[in-house]
């Protein structure tokens, strides 16, 4: 009989009726798992530089454990060598010595405290490792494609044996710390995947050659870890079902499926199905990839092995995994970024509170931060990585109840309103538009998945309504209205103003506003200049290029997309190239004339660009109403683009921070 | 004020050539320093060739992200050949990549090269220029070869003093 760690009965929960397949039990090896939900091991750079667990790391995991409602909750992968060659992140947890066991036990205890199954992951980062040392290790010395990664040194046979033993020793420490499930990470360019891939394993000894040789080290690790885990602790492995490395002659699809079969033969109790490497030239998880794009790979994996298959990758909502599990095309819904954005997401689904889920917008800021040695943060979840700070995680009730006027129902204003109202303030949100959402009403029309940004507004609307926020839509806030209402505090979240062009012709009829273009209200010619090379300009340029317009993006920033995180920016650069958009960065518009504009570079060169229409997306802070509020002696806060035009993330974070302090 | 195209292009043209001129001369200024530090026993040409190797190694790292085998062997070799020719053009030369008769063979031909003239100004033997170019490209190919798991070679076939005529290098895949 399978071992049961915690009893869970979902029968009375609405989510279990809506998504019955997500909340039905399964056995992993000899372990009973009450549902099909797994928080996938995710690095967050929250631990000490010495690899020791911190309070931040523990509280981060506790929240995710609460979210999986009895399912699997895996802590981040640990590195296992004292030399640090396998360490891929500055705040990665370590397990190369028994001294790490007490810290690891704190995480296992935190997960158990939420009646969830604690998972431990073994992760030598291989080609993506050596973050703190000069060189990494791998099966062969294949140069790095990306300069941010360290040079590789080929492992000797003795070093491979030592690496296998390190997995065994770390697994034993995980078990001693109290973890219930064990996982070996073999994905995205980490050491195990380096051994498996024909791209990075050029060895001619027993650990190289054909796919069986390249899998030898992996098979030995699985068998050795299984031996130390015993019958009651399932051992899984994360493996690439498709490397997306054809351009550098990586494994074939058939070879990838062979690795699945060999892992099963070696004794793996489940496989987490992944795809792509960090070096792949194809996008896998960014917003431009349609939801559910990769789930067919889980089905293919299930056709090759009998053990359970888990998968994440662009499945942010419960309907698809529920359907696929029901159709026996998937066994587990793995969740990573969706639970960075909302750690309680599956719990809310179970409790029938789906509308309260703050959805991930697949921007990959979380990953971008990790590769820049910064702690995890989330684009739209201001609490992420602050779970240990009660001021953030659960803002205290206001000491004095205030009447707060929030001007602007965009993402900054709504976020602020929801938090301030939750803390007991009387909050009134005004907007001159008839609808909430601010400039996201227009921004969501940009191509390549920007409609997903609107989920942020949907969430905020629900949270505002639940907190008792009063809306005054279609009401423009004026000096007279402020004088009439005389609130205790005013929060200006009015959004930006659009820049005037200083050069001659700045009043030209060719000029149109970005917002009017994005909603189709403005007439736009065939040759278009978009003025402003940040995200709103990029979104507009792509929107127009998709309509067949000839678009030139012109802006003052040194590079286009300064406000887009690097993990997503490369997608926009490719799309702009593919759509024939010409980009002039680090320039100003000197003149607008009958033919178009004269562009002037920072170092004085000038050239003409023909156009029929100039779309203004360049933004500036909005100073209106500021003096009125100050002159009345009312407490004033300015947030979002009204303060400094930035991105959606800054608006949400600004709103939250003011909402929790006001 | 209307744009005077001739004036703008002339300004740019002069700035580009001045920058290229300075890059070339800076190499030879540093070469003097390196030779001085290497001491009297060192062969200046060895010092220059070592510098070319270091340049090539670093340039090779920049080329790796663009390597793509999906275009097939001939396509891959041509892209690589064009990258090497492009590098020469950035340095002030006028180089092209042309497909050879054999599969996977590309000739990089340079019909104008300012480097021999700069070398002469600094009293450096002009044959060193062609050898440095060859060594730099060889160093570029070292990492590319390992990365793509193929053996790539490049050899100097013809070098013209003072950059007149045509300098030819043969890029090929060794068996």
PDB file of C-alpha atoms in Angstrom, chain A residues 127 141-147 198-199 201-202 246-249 279 281-282 504 590-591 593 598-599 603-608, chain B residues 1-4 8 11-12 15-16 57-62 64-70 142-150:
ATOM      1  CA  UNK A 127      27.382  24.543 -18.464  1.00  0.00           C
ATOM      2  CA  UNK A 141      35.101  21.414 -23.446  1.00  0.00           C
ATOM      3  CA  UNK A 142      32.586  22.974 -25.807  1.00  0.00           C
ATOM      4  CA  UNK A 143      32.872  26.778 -25.896  1.00  0.00           C
ATOM      5  CA  UNK A 144      30.000  28.784 -24.503  1.00  0.00           C
ATOM      6  CA  UNK A 145      27.631  30.347 -26.951  1.00  0.00           C
ATOM      7  CA  UNK A 146      26.705  33.112 -24.547  1.00  0.00           C
ATOM      8  CA  UNK A 147      29.433  35.183 -22.944  1.00  0.00           C
ATOM      9  CA  UNK A 198      25.307  15.376 -28.723  1.00  0.00           C
ATOM     10  CA  UNK A 199      26.002  19.128 -28.786  1.00  0.00           C
ATOM     11  CA  UNK A 201      29.073  15.579 -25.035  1.00  0.00           C
ATOM     12  CA  UNK A 202      31.886  14.713 -27.461  1.00  0.00           C
ATOM     13  CA  UNK A 246      19.097  21.615 -34.095  1.00  0.00           C
ATOM     14  CA  UNK A 247      21.151  24.621 -35.150  1.00  0.00           C
ATOM     15  CA  UNK A 248      24.143  23.301 -33.202  1.00  0.00           C
ATOM     16  CA  UNK A 249      23.455  19.657 -33.926  1.00  0.00           C
ATOM     17  CA  UNK A 279      21.123  28.485 -25.443  1.00  0.00           C
ATOM     18  CA  UNK A 281      17.447  30.183 -30.388  1.00  0.00           C
ATOM     19  CA  UNK A 282      13.717  29.506 -30.136  1.00  0.00           C
ATOM     20  CA  UNK A 504       9.812  73.083 -35.959  1.00  0.00           C
ATOM     21  CA  UNK A 590      14.682  68.080 -35.291  1.00  0.00           C
ATOM     22  CA  UNK A 591      11.976  69.082 -37.719  1.00  0.00           C
ATOM     23  CA  UNK A 593       8.036  69.066 -42.738  1.00  0.00           C
ATOM     24  CA  UNK A 598      14.461  65.259 -40.021  1.00  0.00           C
ATOM     25  CA  UNK A 599      16.176  63.039 -37.513  1.00  0.00           C
ATOM     26  CA  UNK A 603      26.452  63.424 -32.363  1.00  0.00           C
ATOM     27  CA  UNK A 604      24.896  65.824 -34.809  1.00  0.00           C
ATOM     28  CA  UNK A 605      24.224  63.840 -37.984  1.00  0.00           C
ATOM     29  CA  UNK A 606      20.954  64.622 -39.698  1.00  0.00           C
ATOM     30  CA  UNK A 607      18.861  62.705 -42.203  1.00  0.00           C
ATOM     31  CA  UNK A 608      15.333  62.855 -43.571  1.00  0.00           C
TER      32      UNK A 608
ATOM     33  CA  UNK B   1      16.648  73.602 -42.201  1.00  0.00           C
ATOM     34  CA  UNK B   2      16.685  71.117 -45.106  1.00  0.00           C
ATOM     35  CA  UNK B   3      19.126  68.255 -44.951  1.00  0.00           C
ATOM     36  CA  UNK B   4      22.183  68.682 -47.171  1.00  0.00           C
ATOM     37  CA  UNK B   8      25.926  64.717 -44.020  1.00  0.00           C
ATOM     38  CA  UNK B  11      30.830  64.027 -42.508  1.00  0.00           C
ATOM     39  CA  UNK B  12      29.970  60.402 -41.822  1.00  0.00           C
ATOM     40  CA  UNK B  15      34.387  60.053 -39.371  1.00  0.00           C
ATOM     41  CA  UNK B  16      34.331  56.385 -40.388  1.00  0.00           C
ATOM     42  CA  UNK B  57      39.889  34.169 -29.825  1.00  0.00           C
ATOM     43  CA  UNK B  58      37.724  37.009 -28.591  1.00  0.00           C
ATOM     44  CA  UNK B  59      36.119  37.626 -31.966  1.00  0.00           C
ATOM     45  CA  UNK B  60      35.357  33.905 -32.184  1.00  0.00           C
ATOM     46  CA  UNK B  61      33.268  34.171 -29.021  1.00  0.00           C
ATOM     47  CA  UNK B  62      31.175  36.905 -30.652  1.00  0.00           C
ATOM     48  CA  UNK B  64      29.314  31.717 -31.818  1.00  0.00           C
ATOM     49  CA  UNK B  65      25.765  32.993 -31.132  1.00  0.00           C
ATOM     50  CA  UNK B  66      25.236  33.343 -34.892  1.00  0.00           C
ATOM     51  CA  UNK B  67      26.392  29.852 -35.867  1.00  0.00           C
ATOM     52  CA  UNK B  68      23.552  27.823 -37.321  1.00  0.00           C
ATOM     53  CA  UNK B  69      23.849  24.410 -38.900  1.00  0.00           C
ATOM     54  CA  UNK B  70      20.235  24.398 -40.093  1.00  0.00           C
ATOM     55  CA  UNK B 142      39.378  27.357 -33.122  1.00  0.00           C
ATOM     56  CA  UNK B 143      36.296  27.910 -30.980  1.00  0.00           C
ATOM     57  CA  UNK B 144      33.912  27.713 -33.927  1.00  0.00           C
ATOM     58  CA  UNK B 145      35.361  24.296 -34.838  1.00  0.00           C
ATOM     59  CA  UNK B 146      34.963  22.903 -31.340  1.00  0.00           C
ATOM     60  CA  UNK B 147      31.531  24.458 -30.965  1.00  0.00           C
ATOM     61  CA  UNK B 148      30.191  22.923 -34.183  1.00  0.00           C
ATOM     62  CA  UNK B 149      32.234  19.729 -33.832  1.00  0.00           C
ATOM     63  CA  UNK B 150      33.886  20.087 -37.231  1.00  0.00           C
TER      64      UNK B 150
END
